[in-house]
């Protein structure tokens, strides 16, 4: 049996209460007390992973070093804990059933009727304990997606009940996150939805140890008492989670409520003094007291749903804090940008980032935006599709390659400057088949990315099928756009730069995925720095 201790986080009343942030904040505090912590998420949907989901459905797809396409909460875990996650940190119902059905076909259950209990719940538990059994962690926090009471999360809740029994007393605890709504007309905070939600957990055989109560108003003592009494928890295990200015406040708010202490006491683990959170406090004070300010246009096609670009938005906060600069992100729909409107839209921007994406919608607007910033010396940062669009724009408008395009968007283009690699052409399945995960890249000495990284070899994460077409490499270089990052294994282009521009960098990889509070990403820092300098000039 696993030697690690387990904390399960369930949710009730409604979704979107910020379970991921609470889990990440608790993990952060336990880590700051010297514990080795990781967080995993179990999602009750049937997709094998979120890689095939439209960002409008589920927000950004977060990619790990080992190439797993995962839920965006894993991004929060990495940003708060500064520890890499992996495929094992995100498991869906689809993956559980897939594993069980594969075993059944192999004959592993020969003679048995394969059922939700015990086979599905056993497979869930095997995955609950996987990371704990590596010996790499003292505490495993497991977030259960969805809400208690949903039909689809029942097997997960049952598995939590059993897992708690399996590991024995004091080795696991359940934190239930709920909402305490405030009724304006009655001027009252209401505890009934939480009582019902806990009742539902009790029906499933789980008594929560700690309640974390999301609220817009501070919880007075009588409300805390009522919650404690009717939900069978100790008074000091009713934890208030009040709406915060920034998600990065939440660890400090949880500290104030002593969530970390409660968890350690219940797990019979030593508190080891106070958590070391000075660096975190310092980061927050930089976020809240900037000395500079820049306006950055984020040009993308999913801008109505900022969660679609979650990691980019957070990377701007990390880089901004590092430079003591407030980064005002202006979300601009690429579909609204035309030759006529581009100046009006972008003239007040100190920098423009063109976002990753898939498919044709909004492409011409992205290309128009890139032409404008290239010609007007406005700092530019292109990520993945954003880099590909910069290559197309340069091909068309500088090299005079009429109709240059990516074959993703124009199959029969006369100038396929971005094209599918041979090994991608054979692929028939969409799920998990892109160039995914961490790849090495050699950076050219003296380039802006080299100055930013301060290193000649880097590792960055990928998620795409199309690549720069190396047949055009020389022509681009001669005209002023160079490949300054090359994959040493495959020779694929990973970074493009116009060295003569104040800042014009495009990356085939996704740097935003590796930016954390403690390690702001060097390319985001250098881009914001260029925007600050450009503004001053
Ligand atoms: N659609 C492009 C490709 O598949 C870019 C993907 C992305 O921006 N993540 O190559």
XYZ file of C-alpha atoms and ligand atoms in Angstrom:
547
model
C 0.000 0.000 0.000
C 1.096 3.515 -0.779
C 3.061 5.327 1.885
C 1.987 8.789 0.746
C -0.941 10.582 2.358
C -3.997 11.441 0.292
C -6.183 14.520 0.170
C -9.314 14.304 -1.959
C -11.066 17.480 -3.076
C -14.708 17.212 -4.108
C -17.106 19.941 -5.136
C -20.745 20.624 -4.485
C -23.612 23.049 -5.183
C -22.181 24.234 -8.506
C -19.176 23.854 -10.760
C -16.629 26.655 -11.370
C -16.036 27.303 -7.659
C -12.295 27.135 -8.185
C -11.533 23.643 -6.890
C -8.346 23.657 -8.936
C -7.155 26.900 -7.355
C -7.981 25.717 -3.832
C -6.177 22.410 -4.470
C -3.182 24.274 -5.939
C -3.146 26.747 -3.025
C -3.222 23.986 -0.435
C -0.473 22.159 -2.343
C 1.560 25.344 -2.414
C 1.276 25.795 1.374
C 2.144 22.178 2.154
C 5.117 22.421 -0.186
C 6.154 25.638 1.543
C 6.327 23.606 4.766
C 8.771 21.202 3.177
C 6.450 18.473 1.923
C 6.779 16.918 -1.530
C 3.369 17.428 -3.084
C 1.679 16.710 -6.370
C -1.875 17.256 -7.539
C -3.890 15.101 -9.879
C -7.267 15.617 -11.503
C -9.901 13.016 -12.261
C -12.478 14.168 -14.800
C -15.807 12.410 -15.244
C -16.196 12.898 -19.022
C -15.840 10.169 -21.603
C -13.238 11.723 -23.895
C -9.949 9.862 -23.333
C -8.365 13.293 -22.818
C -9.364 16.907 -23.533
C -7.103 17.017 -26.614
C -10.036 16.652 -28.985
C -12.240 19.199 -27.192
C -13.038 22.575 -28.668
C -11.595 25.304 -26.396
C -15.126 26.733 -26.165
C -16.178 23.502 -24.421
C -13.395 23.183 -21.928
C -10.938 26.066 -22.163
C -7.300 25.576 -23.018
C -5.768 22.153 -23.455
C -2.691 22.058 -21.236
C 0.257 19.968 -22.435
C 2.762 18.288 -20.111
C 6.427 17.442 -20.732
C 5.543 13.843 -21.537
C 3.073 15.026 -24.163
C -0.205 14.442 -22.347
C -3.071 16.680 -23.455
C -4.722 17.587 -20.181
C -7.214 19.723 -18.289
C -6.279 23.372 -17.761
C -6.237 22.859 -13.977
C -2.894 21.096 -14.425
C -1.579 24.456 -15.554
C -2.604 25.922 -12.197
C -0.924 23.041 -10.386
C 2.353 23.701 -12.214
C 2.158 27.475 -11.854
C 1.484 27.240 -8.114
C 3.821 24.352 -7.277
C 6.576 24.855 -9.849
C 6.671 21.069 -10.271
C 6.035 19.394 -13.631
C 2.957 17.193 -14.033
C 2.550 14.244 -16.381
C 0.035 11.951 -18.019
C -0.542 10.342 -14.627
C -1.849 13.627 -13.206
C -4.990 13.707 -15.348
C -7.336 10.780 -15.788
C -10.804 10.783 -17.345
C -13.704 8.339 -17.232
C -12.871 7.625 -20.871
C -9.350 6.545 -19.979
C -10.587 4.385 -17.088
C -13.115 2.585 -19.290
C -10.582 2.287 -22.100
C -8.120 0.577 -19.746
C -10.770 -1.773 -18.371
C -12.125 -2.669 -21.802
C -8.603 -3.274 -23.123
C -7.934 -5.615 -20.193
C -11.232 -7.383 -20.789
C -10.346 -7.999 -24.454
C -6.941 -9.314 -23.441
C -8.678 -11.816 -21.216
C -7.452 -10.392 -17.934
C -10.868 -10.838 -16.290
C -11.515 -14.215 -17.864
C -14.694 -15.760 -16.550
C -15.797 -12.662 -14.659
C -18.619 -10.283 -15.416
C -16.912 -6.901 -15.770
C -18.806 -4.293 -13.728
C -18.638 -0.708 -12.507
C -18.039 -2.085 -9.039
C -15.462 -3.506 -8.558
C -13.693 -3.245 -11.939
C -14.169 0.418 -12.801
C -13.709 1.565 -9.209
C -10.604 -0.642 -8.859
C -9.137 0.917 -11.996
C -9.908 4.407 -10.623
C -8.198 3.522 -7.342
C -5.175 2.047 -9.142
C -4.818 5.465 -10.788
C -5.435 7.351 -7.524
C -2.448 5.556 -5.983
C -0.100 5.493 -8.979
C 1.828 8.674 -8.167
C 1.869 7.898 -4.455
C 3.577 4.591 -5.161
C 6.511 6.218 -6.950
C 7.885 7.337 -3.592
C 8.435 10.800 -5.072
C 5.707 12.470 -3.003
C 4.623 12.775 0.622
C 1.164 14.089 -0.158
C -1.052 13.510 -3.178
C -3.937 15.912 -3.675
C -6.663 14.519 -5.905
C -9.247 16.841 -7.380
C -12.462 15.165 -8.507
C -13.976 17.086 -11.422
C -17.675 17.921 -11.588
C -20.138 18.087 -8.716
C -21.191 15.576 -6.101
C -24.568 14.199 -7.144
C -23.803 14.139 -10.874
C -24.570 10.709 -12.301
C -21.245 10.598 -14.095
C -19.101 11.275 -11.045
C -20.645 8.467 -8.937
C -17.902 5.876 -9.636
C -15.236 8.428 -8.647
C -17.002 9.270 -5.392
C -17.405 5.563 -4.597
C -13.700 5.082 -5.370
C -12.843 7.918 -2.959
C -14.931 6.229 -0.271
C -13.108 2.940 -0.811
C -9.673 4.555 -1.145
C -10.091 6.223 2.212
C -10.925 2.862 3.732
C -8.002 1.189 1.922
C -5.338 3.553 3.210
C -6.773 3.598 6.694
C -7.436 6.239 9.291
C -5.321 9.404 9.285
C -3.877 8.643 5.849
C -6.560 10.308 3.760
C -8.965 13.154 4.115
C -11.762 14.680 2.093
C -12.162 18.396 1.543
C -15.520 19.447 0.158
C -15.738 22.771 -1.649
C -19.142 24.425 -1.736
C -20.827 27.738 -2.326
C -22.460 29.918 0.328
C -24.701 32.193 -1.723
C -25.565 35.692 -0.504
C -29.160 36.691 -1.034
C -29.259 40.440 -1.491
C -32.966 40.831 -0.824
C -32.711 38.959 2.482
C -29.229 40.340 3.204
C -28.253 36.822 4.228
C -25.646 34.180 3.544
C -27.351 30.858 2.958
C -26.046 27.524 4.209
C -28.801 25.242 2.925
C -27.216 24.348 -0.439
C -24.077 23.283 1.429
C -26.078 21.203 3.889
C -27.765 19.424 0.973
C -24.518 18.900 -0.824
C -22.897 17.360 2.256
C -25.988 15.175 2.678
C -25.425 13.904 -0.825
C -21.834 13.042 0.030
C -23.015 11.268 3.167
C -25.434 9.219 1.093
C -22.424 8.069 -0.883
C -20.735 7.104 2.371
C -18.362 10.031 2.675
C -18.186 12.356 5.632
C -16.073 15.334 4.556
C -13.318 16.310 7.014
C -13.035 19.925 5.939
C -15.471 22.292 4.241
C -14.093 25.050 2.074
C -16.860 27.585 1.556
C -16.700 29.873 -1.422
C -18.381 33.163 -0.589
C -18.513 36.791 -1.634
C -18.931 37.968 1.969
C -16.942 37.045 5.028
C -18.517 34.180 7.007
C -19.632 35.346 10.456
C -19.156 32.974 13.363
C -22.806 31.986 13.639
C -22.802 30.841 10.007
C -19.624 28.862 10.590
C -21.192 27.247 13.652
C -24.323 26.356 11.733
C -22.265 24.795 8.934
C -20.165 22.851 11.429
C -23.185 21.543 13.308
C -25.261 20.534 10.311
C -22.387 19.122 8.281
C -20.669 17.237 11.122
C -17.333 19.014 10.866
C -15.276 20.723 13.552
C -15.728 24.470 13.754
C -12.132 25.137 12.755
C -12.607 22.891 9.722
C -15.075 25.337 8.207
C -12.784 27.291 5.942
C -13.835 30.508 4.259
C -12.780 31.000 0.644
C -13.698 34.566 -0.108
C -13.613 36.014 -3.641
C -10.092 37.286 -4.300
C -8.608 40.026 -6.502
C -6.269 37.526 -8.076
C -6.008 33.742 -7.907
C -2.495 34.227 -6.510
C -4.025 35.660 -3.310
C -5.719 32.351 -2.550
C -2.722 30.580 -0.919
C -2.423 33.479 1.526
C -6.163 33.492 2.178
C -6.068 29.744 2.825
C -3.100 30.289 5.123
C -5.097 32.833 7.097
C -7.881 30.309 7.475
C -5.287 27.663 8.454
C -6.391 25.168 5.813
C -2.855 23.755 5.654
C -2.710 23.259 9.435
C -6.072 21.566 9.513
C -5.050 19.189 6.739
C -1.743 18.282 8.402
C -3.366 17.749 11.794
C -5.972 15.443 10.310
C -3.292 13.512 8.445
C -1.187 13.299 11.611
C 1.729 14.988 9.898
C 4.088 17.415 11.677
C 3.483 21.083 10.866
C 7.238 21.751 10.544
C 7.045 25.417 11.557
C 5.544 28.134 9.402
C 5.339 27.790 5.621
C 8.103 29.629 3.726
C 6.016 31.990 1.644
C 8.123 35.143 1.495
C 8.916 34.711 -2.200
C 5.215 34.287 -2.925
C 4.377 37.419 -0.927
C 7.096 39.272 -2.801
C 5.588 38.162 -6.132
C 2.151 39.354 -5.015
C 3.460 42.715 -3.939
C 5.055 43.130 -7.374
C 1.758 42.181 -9.028
C -0.065 44.781 -6.948
C 2.459 47.634 -7.067
C 3.663 47.953 -10.643
C 5.870 50.887 -11.675
C 5.188 50.534 -15.402
C 2.238 49.641 -17.541
C 1.927 48.261 -21.087
C -0.951 47.485 -23.390
C -0.700 44.164 -25.170
C -3.088 43.051 -27.903
C -3.809 39.350 -27.774
C -5.071 38.447 -31.227
C -6.921 35.153 -31.341
C -10.150 33.563 -32.410
C -11.410 32.256 -29.062
C -11.230 35.607 -27.273
C -14.832 35.457 -26.015
C -13.625 32.753 -23.629
C -10.419 33.883 -21.901
C -9.976 30.348 -20.445
C -9.018 29.316 -23.970
C -5.760 31.238 -23.478
C -5.378 30.658 -19.740
C -1.650 29.918 -19.694
C -0.838 32.911 -21.893
C -2.796 35.253 -19.631
C -1.014 33.857 -16.564
C 2.409 34.020 -18.237
C 1.819 37.754 -18.774
C 1.127 38.160 -15.044
C 4.338 36.297 -14.122
C 6.475 38.269 -16.567
C 4.804 41.543 -15.593
C 5.480 40.922 -11.901
C 9.107 40.144 -12.686
C 9.449 43.495 -14.472
C 7.176 45.375 -12.038
C 4.956 46.155 -14.974
C 1.199 45.908 -15.245
C 0.292 44.089 -18.435
C -3.106 45.158 -19.719
C -4.186 42.406 -22.065
C -6.621 43.518 -24.767
C -8.456 40.533 -26.177
C -8.874 41.115 -29.900
C -10.873 38.832 -32.162
C -8.815 38.136 -35.264
C -12.020 38.021 -37.300
C -12.556 41.734 -36.762
C -9.155 42.729 -38.186
C -9.010 43.850 -41.812
C -6.621 45.963 -43.854
C -8.898 48.919 -43.112
C -9.393 48.376 -39.394
C -5.970 47.130 -38.372
C -4.450 50.524 -37.614
C -7.393 51.633 -35.533
C -7.312 48.363 -33.596
C -3.592 48.113 -32.925
C -2.143 51.624 -32.961
C -2.282 52.014 -29.170
C -0.734 48.624 -28.431
C 2.793 48.429 -27.060
C 3.049 44.841 -28.228
C 0.972 42.203 -30.007
C 0.802 38.486 -29.348
C -0.775 36.291 -31.986
C -2.246 33.227 -30.358
C -2.146 29.509 -31.124
C -5.107 27.911 -32.828
C -6.516 25.518 -35.354
C -8.493 25.942 -38.579
C -9.170 28.699 -41.016
C -11.422 31.093 -39.123
C -9.712 34.404 -38.340
C -6.447 33.559 -40.125
C -6.426 36.517 -42.513
C -6.971 38.905 -39.596
C -3.960 37.443 -37.808
C -1.839 37.887 -40.930
C -3.001 41.500 -41.298
C -2.155 42.209 -37.651
C 1.327 40.769 -38.152
C 1.944 42.886 -41.257
C 1.007 45.983 -39.305
C 3.288 45.298 -36.321
C 6.156 44.186 -38.538
C 5.987 47.358 -40.637
C 5.474 49.627 -37.624
C 8.190 48.188 -35.392
C 5.730 47.136 -32.683
C 7.009 44.200 -30.593
C 5.529 40.928 -31.802
C 5.320 37.501 -30.234
C 3.750 34.647 -32.211
C 2.989 31.308 -30.615
C 2.533 28.158 -32.682
C -0.153 29.140 -35.215
C 0.945 32.717 -34.441
C 4.459 31.890 -35.647
C 3.089 30.064 -38.676
C 1.023 33.146 -39.607
C 4.142 35.317 -39.274
C 5.939 33.023 -41.737
C 3.018 33.226 -44.159
C 2.850 37.014 -43.869
C 6.574 37.402 -44.484
C 6.403 35.000 -47.422
C 3.590 36.906 -49.080
C 4.577 40.490 -48.334
C 8.393 40.439 -48.193
C 9.429 37.482 -50.339
C 6.611 38.110 -52.823
C 5.401 34.508 -52.690
C 1.849 35.113 -53.928
C -0.661 32.881 -52.206
C 1.872 31.566 -49.674
C 0.030 29.654 -46.969
C -0.001 26.776 -44.550
C -1.336 23.601 -46.125
C -3.564 23.260 -43.066
C -5.589 26.123 -44.516
C -4.895 26.023 -48.266
C -4.161 22.513 -49.407
C -3.200 23.555 -52.936
C -1.173 26.671 -52.194
C 1.641 27.290 -54.703
C 3.933 28.132 -51.776
C 3.458 25.738 -48.848
C 5.724 27.640 -46.459
C 4.094 25.774 -43.554
C 3.472 22.133 -44.305
C 2.673 18.734 -42.873
C 5.692 16.519 -42.194
C 5.775 13.062 -43.823
C 5.071 11.152 -40.594
C 1.967 13.301 -39.945
C 0.510 12.521 -43.386
C -0.150 8.884 -42.492
C -2.084 9.686 -39.343
C -5.769 8.747 -39.286
C -6.749 9.361 -35.646
C -7.031 12.864 -34.202
C -6.474 12.079 -30.522
C -2.923 12.238 -29.169
C -1.227 12.244 -32.576
C 0.210 15.756 -32.887
C 3.842 16.637 -32.176
C 3.291 16.700 -28.431
C 5.317 17.445 -25.335
C 8.848 18.449 -24.592
C 11.369 18.764 -27.430
C 14.931 20.059 -27.385
C 15.856 23.203 -29.283
C 19.226 24.715 -30.103
C 19.135 28.496 -29.915
C 21.330 30.682 -32.106
C 23.980 32.612 -30.265
C 23.353 36.351 -30.156
C 19.663 36.096 -31.097
C 17.082 37.768 -28.857
C 15.802 34.390 -27.648
C 19.365 33.448 -26.724
C 19.739 36.630 -24.692
C 16.399 35.942 -23.041
C 17.105 32.334 -22.097
C 20.791 32.839 -21.393
C 21.198 29.297 -22.678
C 21.950 27.614 -25.989
C 19.885 24.468 -25.454
C 16.328 24.621 -24.196
C 13.383 22.260 -23.798
C 9.907 23.441 -24.692
C 6.489 21.861 -25.122
C 4.713 21.358 -28.422
C 1.211 20.740 -29.684
C 0.811 20.994 -33.462
C 0.932 19.049 -36.720
C 2.328 21.598 -39.153
C 5.911 22.867 -39.423
C 8.037 25.431 -41.185
C 8.960 24.076 -44.632
C 12.761 23.952 -44.651
C 12.920 24.335 -48.447
C 12.315 28.043 -47.879
C 14.889 28.481 -45.120
C 17.574 30.223 -47.177
C 15.137 32.592 -48.908
C 13.732 33.701 -45.561
C 17.138 34.201 -44.056
C 18.355 36.273 -46.989
C 15.271 38.468 -46.742
C 15.658 39.099 -42.981
C 13.721 36.411 -41.139
C 15.907 33.721 -39.584
C 15.396 30.404 -37.930
C 17.133 31.039 -34.598
C 15.878 27.897 -32.876
C 16.313 24.452 -34.439
C 15.409 21.031 -33.137
C 18.755 19.179 -33.122
C 17.085 15.771 -33.577
C 14.720 16.520 -36.447
C 16.098 19.754 -37.892
C 12.630 21.285 -37.582
C 12.413 25.050 -37.096
C 11.333 25.952 -33.554
C 11.932 29.732 -33.410
C 11.772 32.405 -36.118
C 13.076 35.913 -35.611
C 13.446 39.147 -37.558
C 16.714 40.315 -35.958
C 16.404 43.855 -37.353
C 13.002 44.432 -35.760
C 12.824 45.789 -32.166
C 11.234 42.461 -31.178
C 9.774 39.974 -33.608
C 9.842 36.400 -32.343
C 7.687 33.432 -33.252
C 7.889 30.033 -31.596
C 6.561 26.750 -32.905
C 6.368 25.575 -29.282
C 4.197 26.866 -26.442
C 6.372 28.785 -23.957
C 3.326 29.809 -21.913
C 2.993 26.238 -20.632
C 6.228 26.467 -18.683
C 5.769 29.875 -17.080
C 5.268 29.691 -13.314
C 5.068 32.203 -10.473
C 8.607 31.340 -9.383
C 9.964 30.967 -12.946
C 8.431 33.527 -15.282
C 9.125 32.493 -18.859
C 12.159 34.251 -20.408
C 10.434 34.907 -23.739
C 7.440 36.516 -22.068
C 9.800 38.596 -19.948
C 11.832 39.715 -22.983
C 8.667 40.485 -24.963
C 7.187 42.643 -22.188
C 10.568 44.266 -21.674
C 10.632 45.181 -25.389
C 7.097 46.582 -25.085
C 8.132 48.737 -22.100
C 11.195 50.029 -23.960
C 9.237 50.662 -27.148
C 6.689 52.658 -25.171
C 9.389 54.840 -23.617
C 10.875 55.619 -27.039
N -2.888 24.445 -36.281
C -1.467 24.512 -36.239
C -0.823 23.145 -36.353
O -1.452 22.151 -36.136
C -0.996 25.243 -34.996
C -1.383 24.560 -33.734
C -1.264 25.447 -32.519
O -1.254 26.673 -32.604
N -1.190 24.849 -31.363
O 0.329 23.025 -36.652
